[in-house]
GROMACS .gro file of C-alpha atoms in nm:
model
  165
    1UNK     CA    1  -0.294  -1.119   1.214
    2UNK     CA    2   0.005  -1.195   1.431
    3UNK     CA    3   0.273  -1.282   1.179
    4UNK     CA    4   0.304  -1.248   0.803
    5UNK     CA    5   0.159  -1.519   0.584
    6UNK     CA    6   0.458  -1.496   0.348
    7UNK     CA    7   0.837  -1.473   0.348
    8UNK     CA    8   0.916  -1.100   0.355
    9UNK     CA    9   1.271  -1.130   0.219
   10UNK     CA   10   1.154  -1.348  -0.070
   11UNK     CA   11   0.866  -1.106  -0.142
   12UNK     CA   12   1.106  -0.809  -0.152
   13UNK     CA   13   1.343  -0.998  -0.383
   14UNK     CA   14   1.057  -1.082  -0.620
   15UNK     CA   15   0.934  -0.723  -0.607
   16UNK     CA   16   1.288  -0.599  -0.679
   17UNK     CA   17   1.330  -0.833  -0.977
   18UNK     CA   18   0.988  -0.742  -1.118
   19UNK     CA   19   1.046  -0.368  -1.075
   20UNK     CA   20   1.382  -0.388  -1.253
   21UNK     CA   21   1.212  -0.574  -1.540
   22UNK     CA   22   0.955  -0.292  -1.555
   23UNK     CA   23   1.238  -0.031  -1.572
   24UNK     CA   24   1.128   0.118  -1.239
   25UNK     CA   25   1.476   0.169  -1.099
   26UNK     CA   26   1.376   0.409  -0.818
   27UNK     CA   27   1.121   0.162  -0.687
   28UNK     CA   28   1.366  -0.128  -0.725
   29UNK     CA   29   1.612   0.073  -0.515
   30UNK     CA   30   1.336   0.131  -0.258
   31UNK     CA   31   1.270  -0.245  -0.244
   32UNK     CA   32   1.640  -0.301  -0.185
   33UNK     CA   33   1.648  -0.040   0.096
   34UNK     CA   34   1.348  -0.209   0.260
   35UNK     CA   35   1.543  -0.537   0.281
   36UNK     CA   36   1.755  -0.381   0.556
   37UNK     CA   37   1.452  -0.242   0.741
   38UNK     CA   38   1.236  -0.551   0.792
   39UNK     CA   39   1.086  -0.495   1.138
   40UNK     CA   40   1.028  -0.775   1.384
   41UNK     CA   41   0.714  -0.647   1.557
   42UNK     CA   42   0.355  -0.760   1.512
   43UNK     CA   43   0.179  -0.652   1.191
   44UNK     CA   44  -0.137  -0.442   1.220
   45UNK     CA   45  -0.349  -0.640   0.974
   46UNK     CA   46  -0.491  -0.480   0.659
   47UNK     CA   47  -0.341  -0.164   0.512
   48UNK     CA   48  -0.553   0.031   0.264
   49UNK     CA   49  -0.324   0.176  -0.003
   50UNK     CA   50  -0.460   0.482  -0.183
   51UNK     CA   51  -0.246   0.657  -0.440
   52UNK     CA   52  -0.290   0.880  -0.740
   53UNK     CA   53  -0.010   0.712  -0.936
   54UNK     CA   54   0.127   0.361  -0.984
   55UNK     CA   55   0.471   0.422  -0.837
   56UNK     CA   56   0.324   0.550  -0.510
   57UNK     CA   57   0.080   0.260  -0.493
   58UNK     CA   58   0.364   0.011  -0.546
   59UNK     CA   59   0.583   0.181  -0.283
   60UNK     CA   60   0.295   0.180  -0.033
   61UNK     CA   61   0.233  -0.188  -0.107
   62UNK     CA   62   0.598  -0.278  -0.056
   63UNK     CA   63   0.605  -0.095   0.278
   64UNK     CA   64   0.284  -0.258   0.401
   65UNK     CA   65   0.402  -0.606   0.300
   66UNK     CA   66   0.751  -0.549   0.445
   67UNK     CA   67   0.583  -0.476   0.779
   68UNK     CA   68   0.401  -0.811   0.743
   69UNK     CA   69   0.054  -0.670   0.670
   70UNK     CA   70  -0.207  -0.760   0.414
   71UNK     CA   71  -0.282  -0.500   0.148
   72UNK     CA   72  -0.617  -0.363   0.039
   73UNK     CA   73  -0.652  -0.183  -0.297
   74UNK     CA   74  -0.968  -0.022  -0.433
   75UNK     CA   75  -1.064  -0.218  -0.745
   76UNK     CA   76  -1.092   0.105  -0.944
   77UNK     CA   77  -1.147   0.471  -0.878
   78UNK     CA   78  -1.334   0.722  -1.093
   79UNK     CA   79  -1.107   0.815  -1.385
   80UNK     CA   80  -0.872   0.544  -1.248
   81UNK     CA   81  -0.530   0.697  -1.331
   82UNK     CA   82  -0.360   0.411  -1.148
   83UNK     CA   83  -0.533   0.132  -1.345
   84UNK     CA   84  -0.533  -0.077  -1.031
   85UNK     CA   85  -0.667  -0.403  -1.174
   86UNK     CA   86  -0.427  -0.403  -1.469
   87UNK     CA   87  -0.134  -0.325  -1.238
   88UNK     CA   88  -0.228  -0.610  -1.002
   89UNK     CA   89  -0.259  -0.859  -1.289
   90UNK     CA   90   0.103  -0.793  -1.391
   91UNK     CA   91   0.250  -0.848  -1.044
   92UNK     CA   92   0.425  -1.172  -0.947
   93UNK     CA   93   0.174  -1.423  -0.806
   94UNK     CA   94   0.329  -1.425  -0.458
   95UNK     CA   95   0.276  -1.049  -0.430
   96UNK     CA   96  -0.059  -1.040  -0.606
   97UNK     CA   97  -0.191  -1.302  -0.363
   98UNK     CA   98  -0.129  -1.062  -0.070
   99UNK     CA   99  -0.345  -0.787  -0.225
  100UNK     CA  100  -0.718  -0.787  -0.165
  101UNK     CA  101  -0.930  -0.583  -0.405
  102UNK     CA  102  -1.232  -0.398  -0.268
  103UNK     CA  103  -1.519  -0.234  -0.455
  104UNK     CA  104  -1.498   0.060  -0.212
  105UNK     CA  105  -1.370   0.387  -0.348
  106UNK     CA  106  -1.300   0.721  -0.180
  107UNK     CA  107  -1.588   0.899  -0.353
  108UNK     CA  108  -1.846   0.704  -0.150
  109UNK     CA  109  -1.934   0.739   0.215
  110UNK     CA  110  -1.942   0.364   0.279
  111UNK     CA  111  -1.664   0.193   0.473
  112UNK     CA  112  -1.416  -0.032   0.291
  113UNK     CA  113  -1.474  -0.405   0.314
  114UNK     CA  114  -1.270  -0.547   0.474
  115UNK     CA  115  -1.195  -0.262   0.712
  116UNK     CA  116  -0.831  -0.151   0.721
  117UNK     CA  117  -0.635  -0.094   1.041
  118UNK     CA  118  -0.437   0.187   0.872
  119UNK     CA  119  -0.444   0.385   0.547
  120UNK     CA  120  -0.146   0.492   0.337
  121UNK     CA  121  -0.247   0.788   0.121
  122UNK     CA  122  -0.085   0.977  -0.167
  123UNK     CA  123  -0.287   1.254  -0.328
  124UNK     CA  124  -0.416   1.606  -0.296
  125UNK     CA  125  -0.493   1.777   0.034
  126UNK     CA  126  -0.868   1.822  -0.027
  127UNK     CA  127  -0.914   1.450  -0.093
  128UNK     CA  128  -0.710   1.374   0.220
  129UNK     CA  129  -0.944   1.589   0.433
  130UNK     CA  130  -1.243   1.407   0.282
  131UNK     CA  131  -1.081   1.070   0.354
  132UNK     CA  132  -1.012   1.170   0.716
  133UNK     CA  133  -1.377   1.268   0.758
  134UNK     CA  134  -1.490   0.936   0.606
  135UNK     CA  135  -1.255   0.730   0.822
  136UNK     CA  136  -1.386   0.898   1.138
  137UNK     CA  137  -1.719   0.719   1.071
  138UNK     CA  138  -1.578   0.374   0.999
  139UNK     CA  139  -1.667   0.109   1.259
  140UNK     CA  140  -1.309   0.050   1.378
  141UNK     CA  141  -1.232   0.421   1.425
  142UNK     CA  142  -0.978   0.560   1.487
  143UNK     CA  143  -0.796   0.457   1.172
  144UNK     CA  144  -0.456   0.617   1.130
  145UNK     CA  145  -0.400   0.778   0.791
  146UNK     CA  146  -0.041   0.831   0.684
  147UNK     CA  147   0.002   1.086   0.408
  148UNK     CA  148   0.292   0.978   0.186
  149UNK     CA  149   0.500   1.199  -0.043
  150UNK     CA  150   0.415   1.172  -0.409
  151UNK     CA  151   0.762   1.182  -0.559
  152UNK     CA  152   0.948   0.852  -0.541
  153UNK     CA  153   1.267   1.035  -0.642
  154UNK     CA  154   1.268   1.244  -0.322
  155UNK     CA  155   1.364   0.977  -0.069
  156UNK     CA  156   1.019   0.820  -0.066
  157UNK     CA  157   1.000   0.653   0.270
  158UNK     CA  158   0.714   0.516   0.475
  159UNK     CA  159   0.782   0.467   0.848
  160UNK     CA  160   0.753   0.089   0.883
  161UNK     CA  161   0.725   0.113   1.261
  162UNK     CA  162   0.387   0.283   1.217
  163UNK     CA  163   0.267  -0.019   1.023
  164UNK     CA  164   0.314  -0.251   1.321
  165UNK     CA  165   0.206  -0.284   1.682
   0.00000   0.00000   0.00000
C-alpha cells in the first residue's frame, strides 16, 4: 500500500460528525485534532486494532486511517465487551469500508489473516505480554505493537509517525 485508498480529510470529517451524533465528544475532539496532523509519508499497510473498549477501538481506528492505513478488527473476542460487529455496522459506509474483519482473536496462537504490519493495543499488561509472544511467531515478524492508553480523557494520542514508513 503506497497511498491511502480514501480521502483522509473527508474520512475525519465523517468520523467527527458521526461521533458527535453518538455523543462521543472526546472522540469527536480527537478526530478534529487529527485533522491538523495528517502525515504525508507512506502508509504501512494493515493495522490491527485491539482494544478492550469501544472508545479506544475507535480512536485507534481513526489514527490508523489518518495515517493512510487499512484497519483490521477481530470479528469478536471471547466475552466481546467491545461488540465489534455491532460497532462496525453503525459506522458511516466510507469508514466501515476501510475496516477488514478477521476471525482471528488474541486467545488463539494462530496468526491474523491478513497479517498486520503493526498492532495498536489497549488492554491489560498480561494480555499485552501474551500478544507480544504471539506476534513474535507471525510470518512477517517483527511486528511493532504500540500500547495505547485506555483513557480517552487523558490526552489520548497515538504517534501517527509510527504508523507510516
